[in-house]
PDB file of C-alpha atoms in Angstrom:
ATOM      1  CA  UNK S   1      17.986  42.183  20.143  1.00 42.00           C
ATOM      2  CA  UNK S   2      14.661  41.229  18.900  1.00 48.00           C
ATOM      3  CA  UNK S   3      14.207  39.106  16.181  1.00 50.00           C
ATOM      4  CA  UNK S   4      14.240  40.851  13.149  1.00 50.00           C
ATOM      5  CA  UNK S   5      10.228  40.841  11.578  1.00 51.00           C
ATOM      6  CA  UNK S   6      11.805  41.547   9.147  1.00 47.00           C
ATOM      7  CA  UNK S   7      14.453  39.716   7.894  1.00 52.00           C
ATOM      8  CA  UNK S   8      15.038  39.996   3.669  1.00 47.00           C
ATOM      9  CA  UNK S   9      16.461  36.376   4.320  1.00 50.00           C
ATOM     10  CA  UNK S  10      13.561  34.756   6.406  1.00 51.00           C
ATOM     11  CA  UNK S  11      10.990  36.442   3.830  1.00 49.00           C
ATOM     12  CA  UNK S  12      12.905  34.432   0.768  1.00 62.00           C
ATOM     13  CA  UNK S  13      13.425  31.196   2.964  1.00 84.00           C
ATOM     14  CA  UNK S  14       9.504  30.662   2.592  1.00 95.00           C
ATOM     15  CA  UNK S  15       6.226  31.013   0.513  1.00 95.00           C
ATOM     16  CA  UNK S  16       4.046  34.321   0.406  1.00 95.00           C
ATOM     17  CA  UNK S  17       0.931  33.011   3.022  1.00 95.00           C
ATOM     18  CA  UNK S  18      -1.500  34.062  -0.297  1.00 95.00           C
ATOM     19  CA  UNK S  19      -4.893  31.998   0.103  1.00 95.00           C
ATOM     20  CA  UNK S  20      -6.425  29.387   2.924  1.00 95.00           C
ATOM     21  CA  UNK S  21      -6.438  26.354  -0.064  1.00 95.00           C
ATOM     22  CA  UNK S  22      -2.809  27.239  -0.316  1.00 95.00           C
ATOM     23  CA  UNK S  23      -2.145  27.499   3.406  1.00 94.00           C
ATOM     24  CA  UNK S  24      -4.181  24.757   4.253  1.00 96.00           C
ATOM     25  CA  UNK S  25      -3.140  22.322   1.152  1.00 95.00           C
ATOM     26  CA  UNK S  26      -0.512  23.506  -0.664  1.00 94.00           C
ATOM     27  CA  UNK S  27       3.171  22.032  -0.812  1.00 94.00           C
ATOM     28  CA  UNK S  28       5.286  25.772   0.674  1.00 94.00           C
ATOM     29  CA  UNK S  29       5.958  26.776   3.786  1.00 96.00           C
ATOM     30  CA  UNK S  30       4.357  30.006   4.629  1.00 96.00           C
ATOM     31  CA  UNK S  31       4.424  30.114   8.283  1.00 97.00           C
ATOM     32  CA  UNK S  32       2.750  32.763  10.141  1.00 97.00           C
ATOM     33  CA  UNK S  33       4.813  34.463  12.873  1.00 97.00           C
ATOM     34  CA  UNK S  34       3.041  36.052  15.606  1.00 97.00           C
ATOM     35  CA  UNK S  35       3.084  39.869  15.972  1.00 96.00           C
ATOM     36  CA  UNK S  36       6.538  39.863  17.679  1.00 95.00           C
ATOM     37  CA  UNK S  37       8.531  37.901  14.001  1.00 96.00           C
ATOM     38  CA  UNK S  38       7.541  34.413  16.170  1.00 97.00           C
ATOM     39  CA  UNK S  39       6.833  30.531  15.432  1.00 98.00           C
ATOM     40  CA  UNK S  40       5.713  28.086  19.050  1.00 98.00           C
ATOM     41  CA  UNK S  41       7.799  25.023  18.343  1.00 98.00           C
ATOM     42  CA  UNK S  42       6.670  21.702  20.690  1.00 98.00           C
ATOM     43  CA  UNK S  43       9.954  19.298  20.804  1.00 97.00           C
ATOM     44  CA  UNK S  44       9.298  16.094  21.582  1.00 97.00           C
ATOM     45  CA  UNK S  45      11.180  12.277  22.269  1.00 95.00           C
ATOM     46  CA  UNK S  46      10.868  10.867  18.496  1.00 96.00           C
ATOM     47  CA  UNK S  47      11.101   7.371  19.952  1.00 94.00           C
ATOM     48  CA  UNK S  48       9.005   7.972  22.977  1.00 94.00           C
ATOM     49  CA  UNK S  49       6.742  10.567  21.598  1.00 95.00           C
ATOM     50  CA  UNK S  50       7.037  12.255  25.756  1.00 94.00           C
ATOM     51  CA  UNK S  51       6.742  15.927  25.786  1.00 96.00           C
ATOM     52  CA  UNK S  52       9.758  17.419  26.122  1.00 95.00           C
ATOM     53  CA  UNK S  53       9.620  21.374  25.868  1.00 95.00           C
ATOM     54  CA  UNK S  54       8.068  24.122  24.484  1.00 97.00           C
ATOM     55  CA  UNK S  55      10.310  27.051  22.652  1.00 96.00           C
ATOM     56  CA  UNK S  56      10.268  29.972  20.068  1.00 97.00           C
ATOM     57  CA  UNK S  57      11.334  30.230  17.029  1.00 97.00           C
ATOM     58  CA  UNK S  58      12.133  33.339  14.013  1.00 97.00           C
ATOM     59  CA  UNK S  59      12.271  33.131  11.138  1.00 96.00           C
ATOM     60  CA  UNK S  60      16.338  32.604  11.616  1.00 96.00           C
ATOM     61  CA  UNK S  61      15.756  30.151  13.775  1.00 97.00           C
ATOM     62  CA  UNK S  62      13.284  27.651  12.141  1.00 97.00           C
ATOM     63  CA  UNK S  63      15.607  27.837   8.536  1.00 96.00           C
ATOM     64  CA  UNK S  64      18.347  26.734  10.443  1.00 97.00           C
ATOM     65  CA  UNK S  65      16.486  23.895  12.071  1.00 97.00           C
ATOM     66  CA  UNK S  66      15.760  22.960   8.394  1.00 97.00           C
ATOM     67  CA  UNK S  67      18.811  23.613   6.959  1.00 96.00           C
ATOM     68  CA  UNK S  68      21.132  21.890  10.015  1.00 96.00           C
ATOM     69  CA  UNK S  69      18.581  19.367  11.359  1.00 97.00           C
ATOM     70  CA  UNK S  70      19.630  20.306  14.827  1.00 97.00           C
ATOM     71  CA  UNK S  71      17.101  22.920  16.688  1.00 97.00           C
ATOM     72  CA  UNK S  72      17.549  26.141  16.760  1.00 97.00           C
ATOM     73  CA  UNK S  73      15.335  28.552  18.923  1.00 97.00           C
ATOM     74  CA  UNK S  74      14.389  32.007  19.845  1.00 97.00           C
ATOM     75  CA  UNK S  75      15.941  32.882  23.273  1.00 91.00           C
ATOM     76  CA  UNK S  76      13.357  35.127  24.652  1.00 91.00           C
ATOM     77  CA  UNK S  77      14.727  35.699  27.733  1.00 86.00           C
ATOM     78  CA  UNK S  78      18.402  36.536  26.078  1.00 86.00           C
ATOM     79  CA  UNK S  79      16.835  38.055  23.562  1.00 91.00           C
ATOM     80  CA  UNK S  80      18.995  36.132  20.834  1.00 92.00           C
ATOM     81  CA  UNK S  81      19.450  33.058  18.602  1.00 96.00           C
ATOM     82  CA  UNK S  82      19.672  29.430  20.337  1.00 91.00           C
ATOM     83  CA  UNK S  83      20.960  25.900  18.984  1.00 95.00           C
ATOM     84  CA  UNK S  84      19.508  23.952  22.133  1.00 92.00           C
ATOM     85  CA  UNK S  85      22.276  22.384  23.903  1.00 87.00           C
ATOM     86  CA  UNK S  86      24.855  24.572  22.156  1.00 86.00           C
ATOM     87  CA  UNK S  87      26.452  25.296  26.545  1.00 83.00           C
ATOM     88  CA  UNK S  88      24.592  21.881  27.672  1.00 85.00           C
ATOM     89  CA  UNK S  89      25.515  19.521  24.668  1.00 86.00           C
ATOM     90  CA  UNK S  90      21.917  18.142  25.234  1.00 88.00           C
ATOM     91  CA  UNK S  91      21.651  19.044  21.364  1.00 94.00           C
ATOM     92  CA  UNK S  92      18.165  18.232  19.627  1.00 96.00           C
ATOM     93  CA  UNK S  93      18.388  16.346  16.294  1.00 97.00           C
ATOM     94  CA  UNK S  94      15.485  16.578  14.221  1.00 98.00           C
ATOM     95  CA  UNK S  95      13.788  13.507  13.404  1.00 98.00           C
ATOM     96  CA  UNK S  96      10.600  14.849  11.798  1.00 98.00           C
ATOM     97  CA  UNK S  97       9.290  18.028  11.502  1.00 98.00           C
ATOM     98  CA  UNK S  98       5.978  19.250  11.201  1.00 98.00           C
ATOM     99  CA  UNK S  99       4.178  21.949  10.780  1.00 97.00           C
ATOM    100  CA  UNK S 100      -0.336  23.072  12.127  1.00 97.00           C
ATOM    101  CA  UNK S 101      -3.390  23.105   9.577  1.00 96.00           C
ATOM    102  CA  UNK S 102      -2.740  26.969   9.021  1.00 97.00           C
ATOM    103  CA  UNK S 103       0.933  27.436   9.974  1.00 97.00           C
ATOM    104  CA  UNK S 104       1.365  29.100  12.799  1.00 97.00           C
ATOM    105  CA  UNK S 105       3.143  25.750  15.552  1.00 97.00           C
ATOM    106  CA  UNK S 106       5.196  23.780  14.882  1.00 98.00           C
ATOM    107  CA  UNK S 107       5.874  20.599  15.370  1.00 98.00           C
ATOM    108  CA  UNK S 108       9.756  18.378  16.490  1.00 98.00           C
ATOM    109  CA  UNK S 109      10.554  14.967  16.918  1.00 98.00           C
ATOM    110  CA  UNK S 110      13.938  14.972  18.020  1.00 97.00           C
ATOM    111  CA  UNK S 111      16.480  12.942  19.433  1.00 96.00           C
ATOM    112  CA  UNK S 112      18.694  13.778  22.140  1.00 93.00           C
ATOM    113  CA  UNK S 113      22.532  12.156  23.188  1.00 81.00           C
ATOM    114  CA  UNK S 114      23.234  10.675  26.152  1.00 77.00           C
ATOM    115  CA  UNK S 115      20.699  11.413  28.892  1.00 75.00           C
ATOM    116  CA  UNK S 116      17.933  12.397  26.582  1.00 80.00           C
ATOM    117  CA  UNK S 117      17.586  15.345  28.885  1.00 86.00           C
ATOM    118  CA  UNK S 118      15.833  18.725  27.896  1.00 84.00           C
ATOM    119  CA  UNK S 119      14.835  20.716  30.565  1.00 87.00           C
ATOM    120  CA  UNK S 120      17.989  23.318  31.575  1.00 87.00           C
ATOM    121  CA  UNK S 121      16.620  22.501  35.207  1.00 90.00           C
ATOM    122  CA  UNK S 122      18.042  19.208  34.841  1.00 89.00           C
ATOM    123  CA  UNK S 123      14.926  16.762  34.216  1.00 92.00           C
ATOM    124  CA  UNK S 124      15.173  15.267  30.964  1.00 88.00           C
ATOM    125  CA  UNK S 125      11.149  16.844  30.263  1.00 92.00           C
ATOM    126  CA  UNK S 126      10.411  20.519  30.496  1.00 90.00           C
ATOM    127  CA  UNK S 127       7.168  18.950  31.581  1.00 91.00           C
ATOM    128  CA  UNK S 128       7.942  17.526  34.750  1.00 93.00           C
ATOM    129  CA  UNK S 129       5.469  18.895  36.803  1.00 93.00           C
ATOM    130  CA  UNK S 130       1.728  18.548  36.720  1.00 93.00           C
ATOM    131  CA  UNK S 131      -0.639  20.476  37.886  1.00 93.00           C
ATOM    132  CA  UNK S 132      -4.217  19.038  40.117  1.00 92.00           C
ATOM    133  CA  UNK S 133      -7.070  19.320  38.581  1.00 92.00           C
ATOM    134  CA  UNK S 134     -10.442  19.596  40.731  1.00 89.00           C
ATOM    135  CA  UNK S 135     -12.353  22.643  42.836  1.00 84.00           C
ATOM    136  CA  UNK S 136     -10.415  24.795  44.773  1.00 79.00           C
ATOM    137  CA  UNK S 137     -11.480  27.693  45.078  1.00 85.00           C
ATOM    138  CA  UNK S 138     -10.394  27.437  48.809  1.00 86.00           C
ATOM    139  CA  UNK S 139      -6.577  27.332  47.906  1.00 88.00           C
ATOM    140  CA  UNK S 140      -4.381  28.071  45.509  1.00 90.00           C
ATOM    141  CA  UNK S 141      -3.649  25.476  42.508  1.00 90.00           C
ATOM    142  CA  UNK S 142      -1.003  22.366  43.045  1.00 91.00           C
ATOM    143  CA  UNK S 143       1.696  21.598  40.853  1.00 92.00           C
ATOM    144  CA  UNK S 144       2.581  17.169  41.595  1.00 94.00           C
ATOM    145  CA  UNK S 145       6.197  16.304  40.430  1.00 94.00           C
ATOM    146  CA  UNK S 146       5.955  13.287  37.650  1.00 93.00           C
ATOM    147  CA  UNK S 147       9.915  12.484  37.274  1.00 92.00           C
ATOM    148  CA  UNK S 148      11.447  11.392  40.372  1.00 91.00           C
ATOM    149  CA  UNK S 149      15.072  12.271  39.781  1.00 93.00           C
ATOM    150  CA  UNK S 150      16.492  15.068  37.335  1.00 93.00           C
ATOM    151  CA  UNK S 151      18.982  13.630  35.001  1.00 90.00           C
ATOM    152  CA  UNK S 152      21.611  15.821  35.595  1.00 87.00           C
ATOM    153  CA  UNK S 153      23.136  17.978  37.571  1.00 89.00           C
ATOM    154  CA  UNK S 154      22.224  21.812  35.449  1.00 87.00           C
ATOM    155  CA  UNK S 155      25.059  22.852  37.996  1.00 88.00           C
ATOM    156  CA  UNK S 156      28.272  21.026  37.112  1.00 88.00           C
ATOM    157  CA  UNK S 157      26.223  21.131  33.096  1.00 84.00           C
ATOM    158  CA  UNK S 158      25.876  24.742  32.849  1.00 83.00           C
ATOM    159  CA  UNK S 159      28.480  26.237  35.816  1.00 86.00           C
ATOM    160  CA  UNK S 160      27.408  30.186  36.203  1.00 84.00           C
ATOM    161  CA  UNK S 161      25.284  30.589  32.964  1.00 81.00           C
ATOM    162  CA  UNK S 162      22.858  33.121  34.119  1.00 80.00           C
ATOM    163  CA  UNK S 163      19.751  30.939  34.405  1.00 82.00           C
ATOM    164  CA  UNK S 164      17.124  31.864  31.589  1.00 79.00           C
ATOM    165  CA  UNK S 165      13.716  31.826  34.020  1.00 80.00           C
ATOM    166  CA  UNK S 166      12.808  35.044  34.788  1.00 77.00           C
ATOM    167  CA  UNK S 167      10.651  36.520  37.422  1.00 82.00           C
TER     168      UNK S 167
END
């Protein structure tokens, strides 16, 4: 089920977008969701600043994150609301939430209990590989691991739960 772009509860929770000045300089939260009813959200470690993951929120996920202080997302692969850590226990406790200048992207600074990991593959960060830069016109771009080991074994944490990665 796709996120409900016309959810009256979500609409009521946020201010209407009326002027550029109100959006850029005002004190009212007036998020701009994309055509699919989603807003991108980057999560970083509150202590180190390390980027942990990029997710998407619909209005309900944004509301629940604000209300509970725990990160909620819209899972595009599962097509449902998702409380980060509901299955794994790797709950993201929000230390701070920010919105960018035109209110079309969210930044969460989070704390994660236990291993501090955030990636379903088992690494601390979902950004556990870097892309080699430079002229590679003669061959495909290569990835290099930036994390030398996993923080947890996904099979132990998720069991038989389906992998959300889609081909």
